Coordinates of N, CA, C and O in Angstrom, one line a residue:
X15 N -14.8 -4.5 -3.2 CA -14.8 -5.3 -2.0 C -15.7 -4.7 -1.0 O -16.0 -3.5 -1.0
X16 N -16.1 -5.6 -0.1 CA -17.4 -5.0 0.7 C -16.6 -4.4 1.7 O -15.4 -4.7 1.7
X17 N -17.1 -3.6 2.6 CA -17.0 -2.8 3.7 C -15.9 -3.3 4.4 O -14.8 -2.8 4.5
X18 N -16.4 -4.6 5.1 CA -16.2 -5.9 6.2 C -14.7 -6.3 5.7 O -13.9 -6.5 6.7
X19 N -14.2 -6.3 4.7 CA -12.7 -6.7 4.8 C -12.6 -7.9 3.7 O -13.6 -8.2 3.1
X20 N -11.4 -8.4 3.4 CA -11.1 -9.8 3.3 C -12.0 -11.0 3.4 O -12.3 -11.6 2.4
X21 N -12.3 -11.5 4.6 CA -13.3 -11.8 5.3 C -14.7 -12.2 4.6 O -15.2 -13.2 4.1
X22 N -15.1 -10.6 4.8 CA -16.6 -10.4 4.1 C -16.6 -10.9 2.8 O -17.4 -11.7 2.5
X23 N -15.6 -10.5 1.8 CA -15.1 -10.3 0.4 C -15.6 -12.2 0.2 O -16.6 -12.6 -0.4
X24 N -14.9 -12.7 0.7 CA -14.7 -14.0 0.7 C -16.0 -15.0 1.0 O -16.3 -16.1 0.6
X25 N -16.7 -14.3 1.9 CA -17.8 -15.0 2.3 C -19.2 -14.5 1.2 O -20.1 -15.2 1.0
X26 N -19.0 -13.1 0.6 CA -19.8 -12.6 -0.3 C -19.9 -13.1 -1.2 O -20.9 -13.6 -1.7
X27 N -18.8 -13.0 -1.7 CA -18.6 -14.1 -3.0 C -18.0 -15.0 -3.7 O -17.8 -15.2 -4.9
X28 N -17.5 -15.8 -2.3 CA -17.2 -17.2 -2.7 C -17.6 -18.1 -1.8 O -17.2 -19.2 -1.9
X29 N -19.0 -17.8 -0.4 CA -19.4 -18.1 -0.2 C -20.6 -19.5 -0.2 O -20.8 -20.3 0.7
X30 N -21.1 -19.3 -1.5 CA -21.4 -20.5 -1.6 C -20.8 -21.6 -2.2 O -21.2 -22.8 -1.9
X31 N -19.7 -21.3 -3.4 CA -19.1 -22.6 -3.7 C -17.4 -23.4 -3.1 O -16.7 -24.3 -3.4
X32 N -17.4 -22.2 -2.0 CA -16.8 -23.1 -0.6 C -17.2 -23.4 0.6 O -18.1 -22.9 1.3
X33 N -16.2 -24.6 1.0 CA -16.6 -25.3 1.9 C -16.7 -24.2 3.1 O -16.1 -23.1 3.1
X34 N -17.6 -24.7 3.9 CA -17.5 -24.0 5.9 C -16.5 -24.6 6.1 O -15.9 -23.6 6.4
X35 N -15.7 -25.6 6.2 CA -14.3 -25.8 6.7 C -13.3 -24.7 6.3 O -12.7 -24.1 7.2
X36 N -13.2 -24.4 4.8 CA -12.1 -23.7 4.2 C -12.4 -22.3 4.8 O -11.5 -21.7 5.5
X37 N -13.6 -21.8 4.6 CA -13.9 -20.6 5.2 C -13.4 -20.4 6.9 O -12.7 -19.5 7.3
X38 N -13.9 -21.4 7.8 CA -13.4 -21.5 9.1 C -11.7 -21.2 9.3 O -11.2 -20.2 9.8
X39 N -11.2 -22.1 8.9 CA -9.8 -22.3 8.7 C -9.0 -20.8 8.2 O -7.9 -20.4 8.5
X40 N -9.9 -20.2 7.4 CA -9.7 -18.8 6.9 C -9.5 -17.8 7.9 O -8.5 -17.1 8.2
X41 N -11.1 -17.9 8.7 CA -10.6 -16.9 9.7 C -10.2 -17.3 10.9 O -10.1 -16.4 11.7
X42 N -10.0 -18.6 11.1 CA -8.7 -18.9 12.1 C -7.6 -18.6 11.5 O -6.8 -18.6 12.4
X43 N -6.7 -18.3 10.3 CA -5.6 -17.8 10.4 C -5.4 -16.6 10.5 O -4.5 -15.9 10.9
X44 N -6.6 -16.1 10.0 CA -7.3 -14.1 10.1 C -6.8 -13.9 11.7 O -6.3 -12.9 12.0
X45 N -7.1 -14.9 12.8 CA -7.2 -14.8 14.0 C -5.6 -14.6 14.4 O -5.0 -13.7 14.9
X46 N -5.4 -15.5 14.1 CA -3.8 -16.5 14.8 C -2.9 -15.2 13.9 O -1.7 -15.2 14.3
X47 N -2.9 -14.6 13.2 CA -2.2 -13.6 12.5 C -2.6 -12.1 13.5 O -1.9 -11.3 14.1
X48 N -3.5 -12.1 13.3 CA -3.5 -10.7 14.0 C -3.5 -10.6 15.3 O -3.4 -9.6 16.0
X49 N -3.5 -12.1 16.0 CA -2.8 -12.1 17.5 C -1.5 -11.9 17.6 O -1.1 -11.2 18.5
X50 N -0.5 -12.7 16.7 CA 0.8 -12.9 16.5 C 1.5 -11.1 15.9 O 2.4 -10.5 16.3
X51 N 0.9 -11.0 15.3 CA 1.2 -9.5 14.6 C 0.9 -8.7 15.9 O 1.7 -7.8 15.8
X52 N 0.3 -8.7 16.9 CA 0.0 -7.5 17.8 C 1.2 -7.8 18.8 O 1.8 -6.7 19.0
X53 N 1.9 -8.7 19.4 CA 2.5 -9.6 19.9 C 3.7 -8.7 19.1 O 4.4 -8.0 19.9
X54 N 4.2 -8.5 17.7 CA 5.1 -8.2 17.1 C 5.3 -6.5 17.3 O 6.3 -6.1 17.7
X55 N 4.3 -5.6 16.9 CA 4.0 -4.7 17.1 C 3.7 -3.7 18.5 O 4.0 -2.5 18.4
X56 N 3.3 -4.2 19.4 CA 3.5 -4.4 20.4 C 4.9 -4.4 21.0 O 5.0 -3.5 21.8
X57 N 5.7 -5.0 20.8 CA 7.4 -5.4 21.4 C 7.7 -3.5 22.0 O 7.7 -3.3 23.2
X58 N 7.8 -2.8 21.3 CA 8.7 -1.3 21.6 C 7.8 -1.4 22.9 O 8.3 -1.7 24.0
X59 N 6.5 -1.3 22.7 CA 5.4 -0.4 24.0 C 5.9 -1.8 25.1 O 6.0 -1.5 26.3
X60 N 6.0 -2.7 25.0 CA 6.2 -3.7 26.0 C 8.2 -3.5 26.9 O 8.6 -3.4 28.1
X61 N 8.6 -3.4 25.7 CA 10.4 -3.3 26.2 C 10.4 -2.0 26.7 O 11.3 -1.8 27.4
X62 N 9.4 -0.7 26.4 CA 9.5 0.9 27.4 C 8.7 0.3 28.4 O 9.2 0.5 29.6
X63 N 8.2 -0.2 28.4 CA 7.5 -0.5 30.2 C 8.4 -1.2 31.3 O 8.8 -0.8 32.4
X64 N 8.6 -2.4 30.7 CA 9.8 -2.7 31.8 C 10.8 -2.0 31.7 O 11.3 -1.7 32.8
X65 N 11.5 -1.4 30.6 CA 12.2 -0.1 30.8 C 12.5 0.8 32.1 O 13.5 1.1 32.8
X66 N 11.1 1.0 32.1 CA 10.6 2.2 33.2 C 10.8 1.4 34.1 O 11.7 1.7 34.8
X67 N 10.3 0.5 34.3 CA 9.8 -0.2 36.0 C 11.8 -1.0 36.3 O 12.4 -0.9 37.3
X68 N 12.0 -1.5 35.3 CA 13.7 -1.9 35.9 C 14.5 -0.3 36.4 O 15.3 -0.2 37.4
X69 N 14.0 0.7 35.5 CA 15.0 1.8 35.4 C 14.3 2.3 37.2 O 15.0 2.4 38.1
X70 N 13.1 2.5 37.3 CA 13.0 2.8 38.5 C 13.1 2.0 40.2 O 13.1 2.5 41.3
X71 N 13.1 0.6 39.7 CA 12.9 0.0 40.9 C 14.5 -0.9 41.4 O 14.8 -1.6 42.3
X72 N 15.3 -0.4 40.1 CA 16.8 -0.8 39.8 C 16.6 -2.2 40.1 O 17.2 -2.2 41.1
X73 N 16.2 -3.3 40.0 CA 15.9 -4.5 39.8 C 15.0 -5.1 37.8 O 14.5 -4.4 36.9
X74 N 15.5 -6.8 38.1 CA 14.8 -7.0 36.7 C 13.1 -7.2 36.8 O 12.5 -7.6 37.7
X75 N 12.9 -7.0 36.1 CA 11.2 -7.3 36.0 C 10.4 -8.6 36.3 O 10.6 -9.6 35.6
X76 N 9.6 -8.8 37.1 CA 9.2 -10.1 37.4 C 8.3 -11.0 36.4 O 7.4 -10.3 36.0
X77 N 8.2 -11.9 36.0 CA 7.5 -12.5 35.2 C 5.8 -12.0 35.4 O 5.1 -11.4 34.5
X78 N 5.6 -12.2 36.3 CA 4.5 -12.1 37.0 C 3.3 -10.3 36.4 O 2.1 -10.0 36.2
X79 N 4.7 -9.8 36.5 CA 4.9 -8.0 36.5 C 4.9 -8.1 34.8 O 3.7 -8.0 34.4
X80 N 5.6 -8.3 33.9 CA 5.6 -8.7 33.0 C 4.1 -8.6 32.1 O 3.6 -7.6 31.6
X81 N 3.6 -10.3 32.3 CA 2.4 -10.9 32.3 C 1.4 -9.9 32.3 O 0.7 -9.6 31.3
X82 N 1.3 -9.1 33.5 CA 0.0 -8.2 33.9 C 0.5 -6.7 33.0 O -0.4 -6.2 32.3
X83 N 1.4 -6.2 33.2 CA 1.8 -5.4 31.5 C 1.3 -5.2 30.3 O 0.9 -4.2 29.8
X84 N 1.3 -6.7 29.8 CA 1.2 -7.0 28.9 C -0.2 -7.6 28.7 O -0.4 -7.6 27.5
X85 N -1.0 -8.0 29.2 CA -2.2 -8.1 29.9 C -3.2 -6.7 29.3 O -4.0 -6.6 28.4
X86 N -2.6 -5.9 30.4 CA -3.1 -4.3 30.8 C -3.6 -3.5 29.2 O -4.7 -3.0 28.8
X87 N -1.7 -3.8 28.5 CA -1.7 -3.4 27.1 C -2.9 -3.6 26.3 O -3.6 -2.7 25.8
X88 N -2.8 -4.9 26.3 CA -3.8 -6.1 25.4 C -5.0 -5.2 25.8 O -5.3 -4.4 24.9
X89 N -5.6 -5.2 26.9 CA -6.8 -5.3 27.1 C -7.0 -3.9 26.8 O -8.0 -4.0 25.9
X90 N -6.5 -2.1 27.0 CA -6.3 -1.1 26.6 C -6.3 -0.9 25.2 O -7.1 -0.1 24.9
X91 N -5.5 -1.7 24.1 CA -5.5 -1.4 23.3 C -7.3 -2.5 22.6 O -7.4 -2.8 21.4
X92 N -7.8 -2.7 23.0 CA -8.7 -4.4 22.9 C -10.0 -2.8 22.8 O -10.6 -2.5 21.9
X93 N -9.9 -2.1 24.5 CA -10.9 -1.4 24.7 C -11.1 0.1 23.8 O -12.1 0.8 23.8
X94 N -10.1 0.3 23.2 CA -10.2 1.9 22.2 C -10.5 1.5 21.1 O -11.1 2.4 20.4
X95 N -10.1 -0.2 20.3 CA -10.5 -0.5 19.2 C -12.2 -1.0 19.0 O -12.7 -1.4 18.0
X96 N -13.1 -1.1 20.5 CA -14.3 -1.3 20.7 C -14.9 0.1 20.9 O -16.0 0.3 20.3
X97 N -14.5 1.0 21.7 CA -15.0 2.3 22.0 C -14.5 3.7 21.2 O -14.6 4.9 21.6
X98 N -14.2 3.2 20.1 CA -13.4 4.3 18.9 C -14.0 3.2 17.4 O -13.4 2.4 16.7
X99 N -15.5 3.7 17.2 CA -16.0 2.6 15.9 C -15.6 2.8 15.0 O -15.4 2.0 14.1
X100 N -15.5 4.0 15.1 CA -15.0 4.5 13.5 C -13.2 4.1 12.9 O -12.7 4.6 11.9
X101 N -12.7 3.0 13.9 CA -11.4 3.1 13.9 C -11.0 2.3 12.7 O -9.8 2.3 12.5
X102 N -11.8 1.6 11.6 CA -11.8 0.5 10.8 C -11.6 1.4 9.5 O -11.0 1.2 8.4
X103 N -12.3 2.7 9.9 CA -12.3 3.5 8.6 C -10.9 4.3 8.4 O -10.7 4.8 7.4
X104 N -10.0 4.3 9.5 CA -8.6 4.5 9.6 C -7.7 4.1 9.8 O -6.7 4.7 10.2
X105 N -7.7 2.4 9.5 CA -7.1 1.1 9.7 C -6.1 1.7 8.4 O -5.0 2.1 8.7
X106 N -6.4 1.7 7.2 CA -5.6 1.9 6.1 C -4.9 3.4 6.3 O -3.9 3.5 5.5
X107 N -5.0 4.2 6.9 CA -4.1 5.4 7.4 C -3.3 5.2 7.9 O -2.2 5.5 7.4
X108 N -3.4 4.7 9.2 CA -2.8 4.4 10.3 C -1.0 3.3 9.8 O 0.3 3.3 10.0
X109 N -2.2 2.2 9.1 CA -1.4 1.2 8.3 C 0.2 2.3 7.2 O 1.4 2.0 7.1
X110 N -0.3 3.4 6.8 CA 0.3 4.0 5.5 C 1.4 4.6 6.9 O 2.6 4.4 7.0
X111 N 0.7 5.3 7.9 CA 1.9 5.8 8.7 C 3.1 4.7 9.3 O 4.3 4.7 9.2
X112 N 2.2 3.8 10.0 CA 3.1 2.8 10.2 C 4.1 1.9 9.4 O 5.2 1.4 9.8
X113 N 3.5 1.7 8.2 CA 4.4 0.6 7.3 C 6.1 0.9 7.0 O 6.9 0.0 6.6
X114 N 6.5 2.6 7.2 CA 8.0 2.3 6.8 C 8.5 1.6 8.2 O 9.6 1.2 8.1
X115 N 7.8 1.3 9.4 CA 8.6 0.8 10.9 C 8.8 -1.1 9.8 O 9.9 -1.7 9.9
X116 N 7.8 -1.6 9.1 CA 8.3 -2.9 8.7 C 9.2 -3.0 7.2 O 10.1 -3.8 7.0
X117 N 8.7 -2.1 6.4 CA 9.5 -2.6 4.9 C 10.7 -1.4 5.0 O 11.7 -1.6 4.3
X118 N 10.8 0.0 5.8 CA 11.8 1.1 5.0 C 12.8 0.7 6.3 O 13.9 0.4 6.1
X119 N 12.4 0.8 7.4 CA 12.7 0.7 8.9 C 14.3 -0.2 8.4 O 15.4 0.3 8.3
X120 N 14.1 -1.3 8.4 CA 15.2 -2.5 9.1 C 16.1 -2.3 7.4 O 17.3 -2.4 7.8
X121 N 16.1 -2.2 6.1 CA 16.9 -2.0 5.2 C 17.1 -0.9 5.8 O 17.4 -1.5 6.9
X122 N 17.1 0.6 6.1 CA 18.0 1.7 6.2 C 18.6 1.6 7.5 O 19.7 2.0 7.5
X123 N 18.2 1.1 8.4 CA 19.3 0.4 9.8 C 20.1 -0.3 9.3 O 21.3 0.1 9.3
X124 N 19.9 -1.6 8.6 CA 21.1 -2.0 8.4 C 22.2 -1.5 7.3 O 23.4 -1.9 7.2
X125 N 21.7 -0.5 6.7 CA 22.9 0.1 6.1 C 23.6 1.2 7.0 O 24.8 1.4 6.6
X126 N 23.2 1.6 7.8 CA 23.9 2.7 8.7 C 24.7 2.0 9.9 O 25.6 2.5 10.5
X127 N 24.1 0.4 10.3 CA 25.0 -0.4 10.8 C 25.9 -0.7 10.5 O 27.0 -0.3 10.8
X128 N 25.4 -1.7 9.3 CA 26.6 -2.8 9.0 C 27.4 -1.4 8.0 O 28.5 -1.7 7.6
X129 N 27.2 -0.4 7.6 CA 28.4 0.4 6.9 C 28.9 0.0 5.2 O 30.0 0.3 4.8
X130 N 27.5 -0.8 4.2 CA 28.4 -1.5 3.2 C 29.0 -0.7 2.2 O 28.4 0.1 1.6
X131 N 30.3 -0.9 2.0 CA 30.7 -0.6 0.5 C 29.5 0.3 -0.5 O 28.5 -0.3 -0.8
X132 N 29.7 1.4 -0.9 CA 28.5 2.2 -1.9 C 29.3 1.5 -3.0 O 30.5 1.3 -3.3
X133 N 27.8 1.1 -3.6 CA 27.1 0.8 -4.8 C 27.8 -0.7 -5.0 O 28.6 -0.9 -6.0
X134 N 27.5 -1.4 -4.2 CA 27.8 -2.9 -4.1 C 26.3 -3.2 -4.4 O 25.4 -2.4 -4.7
X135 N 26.1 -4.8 -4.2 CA 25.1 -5.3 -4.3 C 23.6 -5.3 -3.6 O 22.4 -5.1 -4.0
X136 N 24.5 -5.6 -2.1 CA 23.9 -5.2 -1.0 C 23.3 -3.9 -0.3 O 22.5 -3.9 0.7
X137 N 24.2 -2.6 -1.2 CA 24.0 -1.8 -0.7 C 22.7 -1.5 -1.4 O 21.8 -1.1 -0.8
X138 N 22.6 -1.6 -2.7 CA 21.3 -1.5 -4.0 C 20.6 -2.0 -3.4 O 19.7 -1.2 -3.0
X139 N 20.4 -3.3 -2.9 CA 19.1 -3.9 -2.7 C 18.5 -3.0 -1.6 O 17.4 -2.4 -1.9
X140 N 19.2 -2.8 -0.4 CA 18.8 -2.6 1.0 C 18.3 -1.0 0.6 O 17.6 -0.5 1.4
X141 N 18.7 -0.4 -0.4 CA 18.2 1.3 -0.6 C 17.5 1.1 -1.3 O 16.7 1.9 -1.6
X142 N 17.5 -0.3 -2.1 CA 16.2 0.0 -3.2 C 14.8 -0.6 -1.8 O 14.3 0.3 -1.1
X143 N 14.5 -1.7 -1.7 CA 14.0 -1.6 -0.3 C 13.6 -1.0 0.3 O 12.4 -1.0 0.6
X144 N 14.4 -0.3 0.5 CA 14.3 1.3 1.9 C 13.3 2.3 1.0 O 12.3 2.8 1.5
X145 N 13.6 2.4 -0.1 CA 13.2 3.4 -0.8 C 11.3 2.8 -1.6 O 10.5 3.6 -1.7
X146 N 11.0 1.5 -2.0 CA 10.5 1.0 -2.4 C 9.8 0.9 -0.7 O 8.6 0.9 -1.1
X147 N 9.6 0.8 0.4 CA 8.7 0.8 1.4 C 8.6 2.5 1.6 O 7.4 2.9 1.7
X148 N 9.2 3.0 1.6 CA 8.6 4.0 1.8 C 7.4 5.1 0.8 O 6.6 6.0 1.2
X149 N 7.8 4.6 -0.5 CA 7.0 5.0 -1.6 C 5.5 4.6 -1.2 O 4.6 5.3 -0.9
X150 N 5.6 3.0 -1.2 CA 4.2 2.0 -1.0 C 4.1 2.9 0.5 O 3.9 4.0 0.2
X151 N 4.2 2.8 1.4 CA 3.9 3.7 2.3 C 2.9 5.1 2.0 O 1.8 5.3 2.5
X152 N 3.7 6.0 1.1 CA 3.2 6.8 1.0 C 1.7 6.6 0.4 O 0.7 6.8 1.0
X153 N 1.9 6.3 -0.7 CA 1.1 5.5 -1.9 C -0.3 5.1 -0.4 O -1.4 5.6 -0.4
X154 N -0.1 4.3 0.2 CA -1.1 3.8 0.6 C -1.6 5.0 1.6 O -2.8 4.9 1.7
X155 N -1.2 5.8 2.2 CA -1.4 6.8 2.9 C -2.0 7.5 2.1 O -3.2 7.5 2.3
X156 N -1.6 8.3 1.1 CA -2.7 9.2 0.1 C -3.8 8.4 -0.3 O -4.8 9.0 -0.5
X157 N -3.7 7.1 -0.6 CA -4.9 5.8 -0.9 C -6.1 6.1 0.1 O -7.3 6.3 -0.2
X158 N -5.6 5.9 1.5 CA -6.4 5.9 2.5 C -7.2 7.2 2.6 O -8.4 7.2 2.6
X159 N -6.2 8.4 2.6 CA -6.6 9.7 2.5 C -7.5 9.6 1.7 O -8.6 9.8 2.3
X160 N -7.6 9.3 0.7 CA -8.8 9.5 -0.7 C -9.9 9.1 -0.3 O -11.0 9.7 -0.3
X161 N -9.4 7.4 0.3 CA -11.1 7.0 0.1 C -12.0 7.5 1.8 O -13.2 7.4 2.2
X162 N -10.9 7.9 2.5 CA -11.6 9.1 3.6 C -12.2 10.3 3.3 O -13.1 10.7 4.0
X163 N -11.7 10.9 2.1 CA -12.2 12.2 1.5 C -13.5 11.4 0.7 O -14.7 11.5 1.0
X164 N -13.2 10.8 0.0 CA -14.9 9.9 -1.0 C -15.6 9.6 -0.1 O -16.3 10.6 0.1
X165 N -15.9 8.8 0.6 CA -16.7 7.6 1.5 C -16.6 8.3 3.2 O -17.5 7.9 4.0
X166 N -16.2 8.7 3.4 CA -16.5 9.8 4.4 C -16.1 8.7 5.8 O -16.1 7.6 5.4
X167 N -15.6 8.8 7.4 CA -15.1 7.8 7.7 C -16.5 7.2 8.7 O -17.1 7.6 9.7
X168 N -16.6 6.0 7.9 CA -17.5 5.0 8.5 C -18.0 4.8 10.1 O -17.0 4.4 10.8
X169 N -19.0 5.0 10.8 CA -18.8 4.1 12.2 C -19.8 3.0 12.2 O -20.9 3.1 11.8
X170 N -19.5 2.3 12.6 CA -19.6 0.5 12.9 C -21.2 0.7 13.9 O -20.7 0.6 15.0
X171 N -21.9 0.7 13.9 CA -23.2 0.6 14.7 C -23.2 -0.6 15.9 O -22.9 -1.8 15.8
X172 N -23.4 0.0 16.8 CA -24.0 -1.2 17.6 C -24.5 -1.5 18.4 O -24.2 -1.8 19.5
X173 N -26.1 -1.6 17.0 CA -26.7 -2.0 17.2 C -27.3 -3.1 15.9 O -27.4 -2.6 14.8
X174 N -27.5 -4.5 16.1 CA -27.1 -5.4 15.6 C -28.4 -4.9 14.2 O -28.3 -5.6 13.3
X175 N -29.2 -4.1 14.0 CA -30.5 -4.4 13.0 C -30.5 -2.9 12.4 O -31.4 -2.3 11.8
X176 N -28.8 -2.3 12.5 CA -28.8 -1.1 12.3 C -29.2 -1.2 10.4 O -30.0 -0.3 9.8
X177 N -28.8 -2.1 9.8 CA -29.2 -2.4 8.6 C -30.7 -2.4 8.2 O -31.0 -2.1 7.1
X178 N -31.7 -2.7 9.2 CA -33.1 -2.7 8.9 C -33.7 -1.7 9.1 O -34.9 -1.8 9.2
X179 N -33.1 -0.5 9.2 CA -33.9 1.2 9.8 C -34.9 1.3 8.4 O -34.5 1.2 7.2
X180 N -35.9 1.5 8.7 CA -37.0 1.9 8.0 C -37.6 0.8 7.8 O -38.7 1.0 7.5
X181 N -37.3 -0.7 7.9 CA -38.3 -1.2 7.5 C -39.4 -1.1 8.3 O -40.4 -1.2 7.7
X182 N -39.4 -0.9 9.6 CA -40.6 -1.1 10.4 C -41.6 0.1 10.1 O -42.8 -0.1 10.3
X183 N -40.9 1.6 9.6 CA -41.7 2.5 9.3 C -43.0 1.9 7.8 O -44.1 2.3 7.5
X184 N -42.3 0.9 7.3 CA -42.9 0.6 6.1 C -43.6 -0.3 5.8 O -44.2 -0.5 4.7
X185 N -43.6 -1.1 7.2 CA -44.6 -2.2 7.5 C -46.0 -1.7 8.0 O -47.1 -2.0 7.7
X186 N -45.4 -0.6 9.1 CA -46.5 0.2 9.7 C -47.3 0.9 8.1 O -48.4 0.4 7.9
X187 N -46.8 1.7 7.3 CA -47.7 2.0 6.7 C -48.7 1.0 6.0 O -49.8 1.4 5.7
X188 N -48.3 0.0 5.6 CA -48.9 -0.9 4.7 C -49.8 -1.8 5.6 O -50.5 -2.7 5.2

């Protein structure tokens, strides 16, 4: 798979025998996914901020206050993933650290909640689960590791013709 992602993959080589609609439509849900996903992820760093600001100003948080928060975040988190290029080459790390918060996270809470009966049905599933995200977790974290140790970690150029270096030395000669 190319460098570029999903995305690229798609456009490299199924590019010509699909439609520009299907492709469009592709990375509008590429879009509308990873807005909605940040929005999801996001939530803890958004609920400690008004946190702080209710816990210190002993009132609730204003919409308004809120809004610009969340704003602030967006745009912070918008500016380190533009001024940190190399950040794409530790997307799949980061991902390996994060992933038990979605697949091991909410099965091992709810067994420490809800309290079920050992070695019921529910209790198998929710530890097989628990146990099956944190493996894949790991698994992708040494994955990531690897191909950081092979391929060394990438930065993103930018400048748009970073691809054409040398040609001009080789026009000049000829």
């Amino acid at each position: 798979m190319p460098n570029g992602g999903i995305l690229s993959a798609l456009d490299k080589y199924r590019g010509k025998d699909t439609s520009k609609a299907i492709l469009g439509i592709t990375s509008l849900l590429v879009v509308v996914h990873c807005l909605t996903s940040f929005q999801i992820y996001a939530m803890p760093v958004f609920d400690n901020l008004e946190f702080r600001y209710t816990s210190n100003k002993k009132k609730p948080c204003p919409w308004w206050l809120r809004t610009g928060l969340r704003l602030f975040f967006g745009c912070l988190a918008f500016f380190i993933s533009v001024a940190l290029p190399f950040l794409s080459s530790l997307a799949g790390l980061i991902g390996g650290i994060a992933l038990p918060v979605t697949l091991a996270y909410p099965c091992l809470m709810w067994i420490m909640i809800k309290k079920p009966k050992r070695y019921t049905s529910s209790w198998f599933v929710n530890w097989s689960l628990g146990v099956l995200g944190l493996v894949l977790s790991v698994l992708l974290a040494f994955g990531a590791r690897w191909t950081i140790a092979t391929q060394g970690i990438m930065s993103i150029s930018s400048s748009p013709n970073e691809d054409q270096k040398g040609t001009g030395d080789q026009q000049k000669s000829n």
